[in-house]
mmCIF file of C-alpha atoms in Angstrom:
data_model
loop_
_atom_site.group_PDB
_atom_site.id
_atom_site.type_symbol
_atom_site.label_atom_id
_atom_site.label_comp_id
_atom_site.label_asym_id
_atom_site.label_seq_id
_atom_site.Cartn_x
_atom_site.Cartn_y
_atom_site.Cartn_z
ATOM 1 C CA MET B 1 13.585 -6.175 25.076
ATOM 2 C CA THR B 2 10.196 -5.439 26.627
ATOM 3 C CA ILE B 3 11.014 -1.728 26.626
ATOM 4 C CA VAL B 4 11.843 -1.860 22.922
ATOM 5 C CA CYS B 5 8.479 -3.525 22.253
ATOM 6 C CA ILE B 6 6.631 -0.918 24.278
ATOM 7 C CA LEU B 7 8.457 1.896 22.486
ATOM 8 C CA LEU B 8 7.713 0.453 19.048
ATOM 9 C CA ILE B 9 4.031 -0.114 19.759
ATOM 10 C CA THR B 10 3.657 3.355 21.295
ATOM 11 C CA ALA B 11 5.316 4.921 18.251
ATOM 12 C CA GLY B 12 2.981 2.946 16.002
ATOM 13 C CA ILE B 13 -0.072 4.146 17.911
ATOM 14 C CA PHE B 14 1.255 7.697 17.700
ATOM 15 C CA PHE B 15 1.544 7.330 13.914
ATOM 16 C CA PHE B 16 -2.016 5.976 13.802
ATOM 17 C CA PHE B 17 -3.165 9.004 15.764
ATOM 18 C CA ALA B 18 -1.341 11.336 13.373
ATOM 19 C CA GLY B 19 -2.938 9.575 10.425
ATOM 20 C CA ALA B 20 -6.421 9.922 11.884
ATOM 21 C CA VAL B 21 -5.868 13.596 12.693
ATOM 22 C CA GLY B 22 -4.532 14.163 9.192
ATOM 23 C CA VAL B 23 -7.540 12.481 7.618
ATOM 24 C CA ILE B 24 -9.776 14.850 9.545
ATOM 25 C CA ARG B 25 -7.792 18.055 9.068
ATOM 26 C CA PHE B 26 -6.753 18.042 5.413
ATOM 27 C CA PRO B 27 -8.960 20.022 3.042
ATOM 28 C CA ASP B 28 -9.842 17.664 0.218
ATOM 29 C CA PHE B 29 -9.741 13.997 -0.429
ATOM 30 C CA TYR B 30 -6.624 13.991 -2.608
ATOM 31 C CA SER B 31 -4.603 15.405 0.262
ATOM 32 C CA ARG B 32 -6.445 13.187 2.748
ATOM 33 C CA LEU B 33 -5.032 10.184 0.952
ATOM 34 C CA HIS B 34 -1.485 11.086 1.996
ATOM 35 C CA PRO B 35 -1.973 10.573 5.750
ATOM 36 C CA ALA B 36 -4.578 7.843 5.300
ATOM 37 C CA GLY B 37 -2.479 5.638 3.093
ATOM 38 C CA MET B 38 1.072 6.307 4.138
ATOM 39 C CA ILE B 39 1.245 7.359 7.792
ATOM 40 C CA ASP B 40 -1.103 4.480 8.652
ATOM 41 C CA SER B 41 1.177 2.038 6.829
ATOM 42 C CA MET B 42 4.110 3.390 8.832
ATOM 43 C CA GLY B 43 2.167 2.929 12.068
ATOM 44 C CA LEU B 44 1.324 -0.609 11.030
ATOM 45 C CA LEU B 45 4.992 -1.328 10.331
ATOM 46 C CA LEU B 46 6.125 -0.010 13.714
ATOM 47 C CA SER B 47 3.461 -1.653 15.862
ATOM 48 C CA MET B 48 3.654 -4.956 13.988
ATOM 49 C CA SER B 49 7.418 -5.135 14.478
ATOM 50 C CA GLY B 50 6.881 -4.425 18.158
ATOM 51 C CA LEU B 51 4.340 -7.221 18.407
ATOM 52 C CA ALA B 52 6.548 -9.664 16.476
ATOM 53 C CA LEU B 53 9.434 -8.876 18.823
ATOM 54 C CA TYR B 54 7.132 -9.419 21.799
ATOM 55 C CA VAL B 55 5.984 -12.799 20.471
ATOM 56 C CA LEU B 56 9.585 -13.862 19.888
ATOM 57 C CA SER B 57 10.984 -12.600 23.185
ATOM 58 C CA HIS B 58 8.209 -13.701 25.548
ATOM 59 C CA GLY B 59 7.175 -16.992 23.990
ATOM 60 C CA GLY B 60 10.667 -18.351 23.509
ATOM 61 C CA LEU B 61 12.297 -19.257 20.227
ATOM 62 C CA THR B 62 10.147 -22.264 19.394
ATOM 63 C CA GLY B 63 9.126 -23.173 15.863
ATOM 64 C CA ALA B 64 5.520 -22.075 16.300
ATOM 65 C CA ASN B 65 6.538 -18.668 17.617
ATOM 66 C CA ILE B 66 8.991 -18.073 14.765
ATOM 67 C CA LEU B 67 6.234 -19.014 12.323
ATOM 68 C CA THR B 68 3.862 -16.544 13.978
ATOM 69 C CA ALA B 69 6.470 -13.785 13.745
ATOM 70 C CA ILE B 70 7.043 -14.603 10.071
ATOM 71 C CA LYS B 71 3.310 -14.350 9.460
ATOM 72 C CA ILE B 72 3.175 -10.953 11.168
ATOM 73 C CA ILE B 73 6.024 -9.728 8.962
ATOM 74 C CA LEU B 74 4.154 -11.183 5.968
ATOM 75 C CA ILE B 75 1.143 -9.006 6.829
ATOM 76 C CA VAL B 76 3.389 -5.922 6.834
ATOM 77 C CA ILE B 77 4.914 -6.839 3.454
ATOM 78 C CA PHE B 78 1.447 -7.487 2.079
ATOM 79 C CA VAL B 79 0.149 -4.128 3.276
ATOM 80 C CA TYR B 80 3.171 -2.349 1.812
ATOM 81 C CA ILE B 81 2.554 -3.995 -1.567
ATOM 82 C CA THR B 82 -1.190 -3.384 -1.660
ATOM 83 C CA SER B 83 -1.377 0.083 -0.116
ATOM 84 C CA PRO B 84 -0.041 1.953 -3.218
ATOM 85 C CA THR B 85 -2.450 -0.016 -5.392
ATOM 86 C CA ALA B 86 -5.431 0.891 -3.217
ATOM 87 C CA THR B 87 -4.359 4.533 -3.075
ATOM 88 C CA HIS B 88 -3.953 4.639 -6.817
ATOM 89 C CA ALA B 89 -7.396 3.079 -7.310
ATOM 90 C CA ILE B 90 -9.035 5.778 -5.173
ATOM 91 C CA VAL B 91 -7.127 8.621 -6.876
ATOM 92 C CA ASP B 92 -8.004 7.227 -10.282
ATOM 93 C CA ALA B 93 -11.694 7.074 -9.363
ATOM 94 C CA GLY B 94 -11.559 10.699 -8.208
ATOM 95 C CA ILE B 95 -9.810 11.952 -11.351
ATOM 96 C CA ARG B 96 -12.183 10.085 -13.652
ATOM 97 C CA ALA B 97 -15.165 11.491 -11.782
ATOM 98 C CA GLY B 98 -13.834 14.983 -12.437
ATOM 99 C CA LEU B 99 -13.134 16.072 -8.880
ATOM 100 C CA ALA B 100 -10.736 18.994 -9.031
ATOM 101 C CA PRO B 101 -7.950 19.055 -6.435
ATOM 102 C CA TRP B 102 -8.066 21.687 -3.716
ATOM 103 C CA THR B 103 -5.581 24.418 -4.485
ATOM 104 C CA LYS B 104 -4.418 27.343 -2.456
ATOM 105 C CA LYS B 105 -5.339 30.098 -4.882
ATOM 106 C CA ILE B 106 -8.938 29.237 -5.539
ATOM 107 C CA LYS B 107 -9.810 28.332 -1.949
ATOM 108 C CA GLU B 108 -12.978 26.548 -2.943
ATOM 109 C CA LYS B 109 -13.953 23.224 -4.316
ATOM 110 C CA SER B 110 -14.763 23.679 -7.964
ATOM 111 C CA ASP B 111 -18.012 22.123 -9.016
ATOM 112 C CA ASP B 112 -17.414 21.275 -12.648
ATOM 113 C CA ASP B 113 -19.572 18.469 -13.896
ATOM 114 C CA PRO B 114 -18.412 14.869 -14.003
ATOM 115 C CA HIS B 115 -18.015 13.914 -17.619
ATOM 116 C CA MET Q 1 2.618 -6.112 30.253
ATOM 117 C CA ASP Q 2 -0.953 -7.282 29.814
ATOM 118 C CA SER Q 3 -2.283 -3.963 31.030
ATOM 119 C CA PHE Q 4 -0.083 -2.154 28.524
ATOM 120 C CA PHE Q 5 -1.628 -4.162 25.689
ATOM 121 C CA LEU Q 6 -5.063 -3.474 27.110
ATOM 122 C CA TYR Q 7 -4.426 0.272 27.056
ATOM 123 C CA ALA Q 8 -2.890 0.031 23.578
ATOM 124 C CA ALA Q 9 -6.016 -1.719 22.301
ATOM 125 C CA LEU Q 10 -8.145 0.925 23.972
ATOM 126 C CA ALA Q 11 -6.101 3.705 22.324
ATOM 127 C CA ILE Q 12 -6.461 2.092 18.912
ATOM 128 C CA CYS Q 13 -10.221 1.830 19.449
ATOM 129 C CA LEU Q 14 -10.396 5.535 20.313
ATOM 130 C CA ILE Q 15 -8.314 6.447 17.246
ATOM 131 C CA SER Q 16 -10.632 4.316 15.129
ATOM 132 C CA VAL Q 17 -13.471 6.585 16.189
ATOM 133 C CA LEU Q 18 -11.590 9.493 14.580
ATOM 134 C CA SER Q 19 -11.380 7.546 11.316
ATOM 135 C CA LEU Q 20 -15.030 6.633 11.673
ATOM 136 C CA TYR Q 21 -15.824 10.345 11.810
ATOM 137 C CA ARG Q 22 -14.434 10.742 8.294
ATOM 138 C CA ALA Q 23 -16.305 7.641 7.158
ATOM 139 C CA ILE Q 24 -19.611 9.019 8.418
ATOM 140 C CA VAL Q 25 -19.282 12.753 7.733
ATOM 141 C CA GLY Q 26 -17.089 12.705 4.608
ATOM 142 C CA PRO Q 27 -18.585 14.908 1.904
ATOM 143 C CA THR Q 28 -17.906 12.530 -0.964
ATOM 144 C CA ILE Q 29 -18.082 8.777 -1.245
ATOM 145 C CA LEU Q 30 -14.339 8.569 -1.804
ATOM 146 C CA ASP Q 31 -13.785 10.225 1.586
ATOM 147 C CA ARG Q 32 -15.847 7.480 3.137
ATOM 148 C CA ILE Q 33 -13.771 4.851 1.360
ATOM 149 C CA ILE Q 34 -10.612 6.453 2.772
ATOM 150 C CA GLY Q 35 -12.095 6.401 6.261
ATOM 151 C CA VAL Q 36 -13.062 2.747 6.009
ATOM 152 C CA ASN Q 37 -9.616 1.884 4.651
ATOM 153 C CA ALA Q 38 -7.884 3.609 7.568
ATOM 154 C CA LEU Q 39 -10.241 1.827 9.961
ATOM 155 C CA GLY Q 40 -9.323 -1.538 8.443
ATOM 156 C CA THR Q 41 -5.600 -0.907 8.822
ATOM 157 C CA LYS Q 42 -6.055 -0.194 12.516
ATOM 158 C CA THR Q 43 -8.240 -3.271 12.971
ATOM 159 C CA THR Q 44 -5.425 -5.447 11.605
ATOM 160 C CA VAL Q 45 -3.185 -4.366 14.476
ATOM 161 C CA LEU Q 46 -6.056 -4.565 16.960
ATOM 162 C CA LEU Q 47 -6.659 -8.218 16.081
ATOM 163 C CA ILE Q 48 -3.024 -9.111 16.780
ATOM 164 C CA ILE Q 49 -3.184 -7.306 20.132
ATOM 165 C CA ILE Q 50 -6.356 -9.220 21.013
ATOM 166 C CA GLY Q 51 -4.471 -12.403 20.139
ATOM 167 C CA VAL Q 52 -1.619 -11.452 22.474
ATOM 168 C CA LEU Q 53 -4.112 -10.723 25.261
ATOM 169 C CA PHE Q 54 -5.814 -14.082 24.839
ATOM 170 C CA GLY Q 55 -2.517 -15.911 24.398
ATOM 171 C CA ARG Q 56 -3.540 -17.253 21.011
ATOM 172 C CA VAL Q 57 -1.464 -15.165 18.576
ATOM 173 C CA ASP Q 58 -1.006 -18.141 16.248
ATOM 174 C CA MET Q 59 -4.746 -18.225 15.650
ATOM 175 C CA PHE Q 60 -5.434 -14.502 15.492
ATOM 176 C CA VAL Q 61 -2.603 -13.808 13.065
ATOM 177 C CA ASP Q 62 -4.484 -15.753 10.387
ATOM 178 C CA ILE Q 63 -7.637 -13.759 11.031
ATOM 179 C CA SER Q 64 -5.590 -10.583 10.812
ATOM 180 C CA LEU Q 65 -4.045 -11.614 7.497
ATOM 181 C CA ALA Q 66 -7.480 -12.410 6.094
ATOM 182 C CA TYR Q 67 -8.725 -9.053 7.315
ATOM 183 C CA ALA Q 68 -5.883 -7.237 5.557
ATOM 184 C CA LEU Q 69 -6.721 -9.082 2.331
ATOM 185 C CA LEU Q 70 -10.400 -8.268 2.694
ATOM 186 C CA ASN Q 71 -9.643 -4.610 3.391
ATOM 187 C CA PHE Q 72 -7.599 -4.312 0.213
ATOM 188 C CA MET Q 73 -10.277 -6.035 -1.849
ATOM 189 C CA THR Q 74 -12.993 -3.790 -0.409
ATOM 190 C CA VAL Q 75 -11.151 -0.621 -1.328
ATOM 191 C CA LEU Q 76 -10.278 -1.850 -4.804
ATOM 192 C CA ALA Q 77 -13.778 -3.054 -5.586
ATOM 193 C CA SER Q 78 -15.550 0.034 -4.270
ATOM 194 C CA ALA Q 79 -13.122 2.398 -6.019
ATOM 195 C CA ARG Q 80 -13.738 0.545 -9.288
ATOM 196 C CA TYR Q 81 -17.479 0.607 -8.673
ATOM 197 C CA PHE Q 82 -17.597 4.368 -8.208
ATOM 198 C CA HIS Q 83 -15.425 5.047 -11.232
ATOM 199 C CA LYS Q 84 -17.986 6.904 -13.284
ATOM 200 C CA LYS Q 85 -20.821 7.091 -10.834
ATOM 201 C CA LYS Q 86 -22.682 10.192 -9.891
ATOM 202 C CA GLY Q 87 -22.985 11.247 -6.287
ATOM 203 C CA LEU Q 88 -19.268 11.763 -5.875
ATOM 204 C CA HIS Q 89 -19.681 15.477 -5.307
ATOM 205 C CA GLY Q 90 -22.200 14.897 -2.576
ATOM 206 C CA GLU Q 91 -25.059 16.221 -4.702
ATOM 207 C CA SER Q 92 -28.396 14.510 -4.825
ATOM 208 C CA LEU Q 93 -28.639 11.735 -7.320
ATOM 209 C CA ILE Q 94 -32.265 12.339 -8.176
ATOM 210 C CA GLN Q 95 -31.958 15.866 -9.552
ATOM 211 C CA LYS Q 96 -29.477 15.065 -12.293
ATOM 212 C CA MET J 1 -1.535 -0.099 -13.429
ATOM 213 C CA ILE J 2 0.268 -1.183 -16.505
ATOM 214 C CA ARG J 3 0.321 -4.858 -17.204
ATOM 215 C CA LYS J 4 2.358 -6.430 -19.873
ATOM 216 C CA LYS J 5 -0.124 -9.145 -20.719
ATOM 217 C CA THR J 6 -3.798 -9.287 -19.959
ATOM 218 C CA PRO J 7 -5.010 -12.526 -18.396
ATOM 219 C CA SER J 8 -7.418 -13.100 -21.259
ATOM 220 C CA GLN J 9 -4.514 -13.410 -23.676
ATOM 221 C CA PRO J 10 -4.842 -16.812 -25.342
ATOM 222 C CA GLN J 11 -2.341 -19.014 -23.620
ATOM 223 C CA ALA J 12 -2.296 -21.847 -26.126
ATOM 224 C CA GLU J 13 -0.937 -19.537 -28.782
ATOM 225 C CA ARG J 14 1.873 -18.414 -26.539
ATOM 226 C CA SER J 15 2.877 -21.866 -25.458
ATOM 227 C CA GLU J 16 3.137 -22.871 -29.100
ATOM 228 C CA SER J 17 5.359 -19.925 -29.877
ATOM 229 C CA GLY J 18 8.033 -21.093 -27.468
ATOM 230 C CA ASN J 19 8.027 -23.532 -24.623
ATOM 231 C CA GLY J 20 11.026 -21.987 -22.904
ATOM 232 C CA SER J 21 9.502 -18.539 -22.617
ATOM 233 C CA ARG J 22 6.456 -19.972 -20.881
ATOM 234 C CA LEU J 23 8.370 -22.180 -18.487
ATOM 235 C CA VAL J 24 10.429 -19.556 -16.684
ATOM 236 C CA PRO J 25 7.547 -17.406 -15.358
ATOM 237 C CA PHE J 26 5.746 -20.610 -14.422
ATOM 238 C CA VAL J 27 8.642 -21.862 -12.308
ATOM 239 C CA VAL J 28 9.211 -18.507 -10.599
ATOM 240 C CA THR J 29 5.508 -18.044 -9.807
ATOM 241 C CA PHE J 30 5.310 -21.587 -8.485
ATOM 242 C CA ALA J 31 8.311 -21.037 -6.217
ATOM 243 C CA VAL J 32 6.870 -17.811 -4.790
ATOM 244 C CA MET J 33 3.437 -19.394 -4.273
ATOM 245 C CA MET J 34 4.865 -22.492 -2.630
ATOM 246 C CA THR J 35 7.002 -20.453 -0.224
ATOM 247 C CA THR J 36 3.939 -18.467 0.793
ATOM 248 C CA TRP J 37 1.931 -21.674 1.229
ATOM 249 C CA VAL J 38 4.519 -23.251 3.511
ATOM 250 C CA ALA J 39 4.886 -20.063 5.550
ATOM 251 C CA LEU J 40 1.143 -19.709 5.979
ATOM 252 C CA SER J 41 0.213 -23.324 6.685
ATOM 253 C CA GLY J 42 3.194 -24.293 8.812
ATOM 254 C CA LYS J 43 2.450 -27.988 8.405
ATOM 255 C CA LEU J 44 5.076 -30.093 6.702
ATOM 256 C CA ASP J 45 3.380 -33.504 6.383
ATOM 257 C CA VAL J 46 2.699 -35.148 3.041
ATOM 258 C CA PHE J 47 -1.027 -34.421 2.938
ATOM 259 C CA HIS J 48 -0.781 -30.650 3.355
ATOM 260 C CA LEU J 49 2.273 -30.350 1.106
ATOM 261 C CA SER J 50 0.583 -32.250 -1.719
ATOM 262 C CA LEU J 51 -2.493 -30.046 -1.407
ATOM 263 C CA GLY J 52 -0.182 -27.029 -1.649
ATOM 264 C CA VAL J 53 1.637 -28.362 -4.699
ATOM 265 C CA LEU J 54 -1.684 -29.049 -6.417
ATOM 266 C CA SER J 55 -3.206 -25.621 -5.805
ATOM 267 C CA CYS J 56 0.036 -23.787 -6.581
ATOM 268 C CA LEU J 57 0.265 -25.682 -9.889
ATOM 269 C CA ILE J 58 -3.259 -24.610 -10.817
ATOM 270 C CA VAL J 59 -2.717 -20.984 -9.834
ATOM 271 C CA SER J 60 0.627 -20.645 -11.573
ATOM 272 C CA PHE J 61 -0.757 -22.323 -14.693
ATOM 273 C CA ILE J 62 -3.558 -19.761 -14.885
ATOM 274 C CA SER J 63 -1.704 -16.604 -13.927
ATOM 275 C CA SER J 64 2.000 -17.149 -14.467
ATOM 276 C CA ASP J 65 2.231 -14.392 -17.082
ATOM 277 C CA LEU J 66 0.846 -11.719 -14.771
ATOM 278 C CA LEU J 67 3.650 -11.162 -12.303
ATOM 279 C CA ILE J 68 6.853 -12.260 -13.974
ATOM 280 C CA THR J 69 7.514 -11.095 -17.503
ATOM 281 C CA ALA J 70 11.112 -12.242 -17.855
ATOM 282 C CA THR J 71 11.687 -15.024 -20.327
ATOM 283 C CA SER J 72 14.952 -16.432 -19.050
ATOM 284 C CA PHE J 73 16.721 -16.901 -15.765
ATOM 285 C CA LYS J 74 19.625 -14.859 -17.061
ATOM 286 C CA GLY J 75 19.860 -11.585 -15.181
ATOM 287 C CA MET J 76 17.028 -12.409 -12.817
ATOM 288 C CA ALA J 77 19.275 -13.030 -9.810
ATOM 289 C CA GLY J 78 21.116 -9.774 -10.425
ATOM 290 C CA LEU J 79 17.848 -7.901 -10.737
ATOM 291 C CA TRP J 80 16.519 -9.261 -7.443
ATOM 292 C CA PHE J 81 19.850 -8.573 -5.768
ATOM 293 C CA ARG J 82 19.927 -4.949 -6.955
ATOM 294 C CA PHE J 83 16.291 -4.598 -5.911
ATOM 295 C CA ILE J 84 17.118 -5.780 -2.385
ATOM 296 C CA ILE J 85 20.019 -3.314 -2.332
ATOM 297 C CA TYR J 86 17.523 -0.604 -3.322
ATOM 298 C CA MET J 87 15.092 -1.436 -0.501
ATOM 299 C CA PRO J 88 17.003 0.130 2.471
ATOM 300 C CA TRP J 89 17.330 3.436 0.614
ATOM 301 C CA LEU J 90 13.591 3.382 -0.091
ATOM 302 C CA ILE J 91 12.787 2.623 3.558
ATOM 303 C CA LYS J 92 15.037 5.476 4.700
ATOM 304 C CA GLU J 93 13.295 7.787 2.255
ATOM 305 C CA ILE J 94 9.858 6.628 3.487
ATOM 306 C CA VAL J 95 10.775 7.283 7.121
ATOM 307 C CA LEU J 96 12.147 10.760 6.375
ATOM 308 C CA ALA J 97 9.084 11.714 4.336
ATOM 309 C CA ASN J 98 6.832 10.311 7.074
ATOM 310 C CA ILE J 99 8.417 12.596 9.634
ATOM 311 C CA HIS J 100 7.999 15.542 7.266
ATOM 312 C CA LEU J 101 4.314 14.744 6.788
ATOM 313 C CA LEU J 102 3.921 14.222 10.540
ATOM 314 C CA LYS J 103 5.127 17.762 11.162
ATOM 315 C CA LEU J 104 2.671 18.982 8.544
ATOM 316 C CA VAL J 105 -0.270 17.166 10.123
ATOM 317 C CA PHE J 106 0.252 18.700 13.545
ATOM 318 C CA HIS J 107 1.044 22.146 12.175
ATOM 319 C CA PRO J 108 -1.446 24.646 13.625
ATOM 320 C CA ARG J 109 -1.836 26.654 10.394
ATOM 321 C CA LEU J 110 -2.197 23.714 8.079
ATOM 322 C CA HIS J 111 -3.988 25.403 5.228
ATOM 323 C CA GLU J 112 -1.288 28.005 4.718
ATOM 324 C CA LYS J 113 1.430 25.427 4.939
ATOM 325 C CA ILE J 114 0.278 22.963 2.326
ATOM 326 C CA ASN J 115 0.120 23.612 -1.397
ATOM 327 C CA PRO J 116 -1.483 20.665 -3.192
ATOM 328 C CA GLN J 117 -0.548 20.507 -6.828
ATOM 329 C CA LEU J 118 -0.500 18.202 -9.790
ATOM 330 C CA ILE J 119 2.871 17.966 -11.492
ATOM 331 C CA GLU J 120 3.742 16.203 -14.714
ATOM 332 C CA PHE J 121 7.032 14.856 -15.910
ATOM 333 C CA ARG J 122 8.279 12.242 -18.293
ATOM 334 C CA SER J 123 10.596 9.438 -17.334
ATOM 335 C CA ARG J 124 13.219 8.202 -19.740
ATOM 336 C CA MET J 125 12.982 4.607 -18.587
ATOM 337 C CA LYS J 126 11.834 2.018 -21.080
ATOM 338 C CA ASP J 127 11.277 -1.080 -18.962
ATOM 339 C CA GLU J 128 7.641 -1.439 -17.923
ATOM 340 C CA MET J 129 8.439 -3.165 -14.639
ATOM 341 C CA GLY J 130 10.749 -0.252 -13.867
ATOM 342 C CA LEU J 131 8.024 2.276 -14.623
ATOM 343 C CA VAL J 132 5.561 0.479 -12.346
ATOM 344 C CA THR J 133 8.155 0.169 -9.575
ATOM 345 C CA PHE J 134 8.895 3.871 -9.864
ATOM 346 C CA ALA J 135 5.170 4.695 -9.671
ATOM 347 C CA ASN J 136 4.719 2.524 -6.589
ATOM 348 C CA SER J 137 7.804 4.026 -4.942
ATOM 349 C CA ILE J 138 6.432 7.525 -5.531
ATOM 350 C CA THR J 139 3.140 6.522 -3.942
ATOM 351 C CA LEU J 140 4.860 4.836 -0.991
ATOM 352 C CA THR J 141 6.785 7.991 -0.212
ATOM 353 C CA PRO J 142 4.355 10.151 1.781
ATOM 354 C CA GLY J 143 3.577 13.490 0.245
ATOM 355 C CA THR J 144 3.375 12.273 -3.316
ATOM 356 C CA ILE J 145 0.830 10.037 -5.043
ATOM 357 C CA THR J 146 1.016 8.819 -8.628
ATOM 358 C CA VAL J 147 -2.230 9.766 -10.326
ATOM 359 C CA SER J 148 -1.615 8.345 -13.750
ATOM 360 C CA LEU J 149 1.104 6.682 -15.742
ATOM 361 C CA SER J 150 1.164 6.043 -19.461
ATOM 362 C CA VAL J 151 3.054 3.419 -21.405
ATOM 363 C CA TYR J 152 5.494 6.052 -22.628
ATOM 364 C CA GLY J 153 6.463 7.058 -19.111
ATOM 365 C CA ASP J 154 4.327 10.155 -18.610
ATOM 366 C CA TYR J 155 3.680 10.608 -14.914
ATOM 367 C CA VAL J 156 1.073 12.776 -13.239
ATOM 368 C CA VAL J 157 1.848 13.123 -9.542
ATOM 369 C CA HIS J 158 -0.196 14.757 -6.798
ATOM 370 C CA ALA J 159 2.104 16.400 -4.277
ATOM 371 C CA ILE J 160 1.030 17.836 -0.945
ATOM 372 C CA ASP J 161 3.491 20.728 -0.730
ATOM 373 C CA ASP J 162 6.483 22.217 -2.471
ATOM 374 C CA ALA J 163 9.039 20.344 -0.402
ATOM 375 C CA SER J 164 7.582 17.003 -1.512
ATOM 376 C CA ALA J 165 7.193 18.052 -5.135
ATOM 377 C CA GLU J 166 10.605 19.562 -5.654
ATOM 378 C CA PRO J 167 12.954 16.513 -5.656
ATOM 379 C CA LEU J 168 10.703 14.378 -7.757
ATOM 380 C CA PRO J 169 12.189 12.775 -10.849
ATOM 381 C CA GLY J 170 15.639 13.091 -9.327
ATOM 382 C CA GLU J 171 17.522 10.499 -7.430
ATOM 383 C CA MET J 172 14.805 7.889 -7.142
ATOM 384 C CA GLU J 173 14.522 7.539 -10.908
ATOM 385 C CA THR J 174 18.266 7.165 -11.271
ATOM 386 C CA ARG J 175 18.334 4.436 -8.660
ATOM 387 C CA ILE J 176 15.448 2.507 -10.194
ATOM 388 C CA ALA J 177 17.011 2.813 -13.648
ATOM 389 C CA THR J 178 20.144 1.287 -12.159
ATOM 390 C CA VAL J 179 18.107 -1.551 -10.626
ATOM 391 C CA PHE J 180 16.516 -2.390 -13.957
ATOM 392 C CA GLY J 181 19.771 -2.157 -15.811
ATOM 393 C CA GLU J 182 19.290 1.086 -17.731
ATOM 394 C CA THR J 183 22.313 3.304 -17.760
ATOM 395 C CA HIS J 184 20.734 6.626 -18.658
ATOM 396 C CA GLY J 185 18.165 8.204 -16.389
#
């Protein structure tokens, strides 16, 4: 069981790393949102399930430990509900400000004025 | 097992620095918001790991939940605030 | 975000129009709130439970028309059941798209590989909850982000490359239409 926990947490940290690298490497902020919002949520899901398993397996199946695990799962559910909303809020702000998305053909950020 | 969690926390801290890079350098304000949001997601996990290290997960899980809430609210409020603001393109605010 | 009712909608007028239509969202919101309260507090004595009942009553009185828009219990159990059936498919889709995006992130020639684009399409769904669920599912799947959604079902989606953009209205819309009880789609 400990090995499963270690594997899950390591996979989660790997996803976090991929998200951070993606946020740095992608060309504009619309495409940066993809790794920032989604790969990070995946990393959170993996590492949180690893931690919940660790709490359950090493603390024993007492009531307090089960409650703690339920709370950890609740955080994951909460993040998965709110993360699309936050992403949509940022994208909406960008579109309303008139930021044009980076495209392959133009190869430059267009500087049209915000309305 | 404790040392594994210690190294995991250390790795998350180092990855947070990468997100912090985007939050500091980012050409537009929205890039900075993305960086701060990614940083907050990692901090949520970091708080749970700190709880495991101290043996007080039951206490730290509440802090973590509150942090996740706060992170969401921060992003929502700042994205709403910069809806029609200037300065999004990184240009100087004084010239326009 | 599309909301069926704004919170500033006068509530007295609605409660006059029909008591039954107001009661069902109230009860469902109260049940959800109370479950969350018990899970978060973890104390089951009379003092904490009565505090929870009091605050949940206040919250669900103020905001019961925000989350739940159904007006009767009929069909609600089936809807939730079909939604839970839909969840594993969505999680599988999220994991697959995550792996695709992961390959993209570590690709050495990233800027040739990606092709960010805005695509538009129109959904044939009518139910507003279904439209919002579809928009959130698109955003949850890495590689695609819903930029805007109108009441008539016009979607604008930002996709990171062609492989993410290609299957878009497709299977996911059909499944969500099935969840919300619409046969076409």
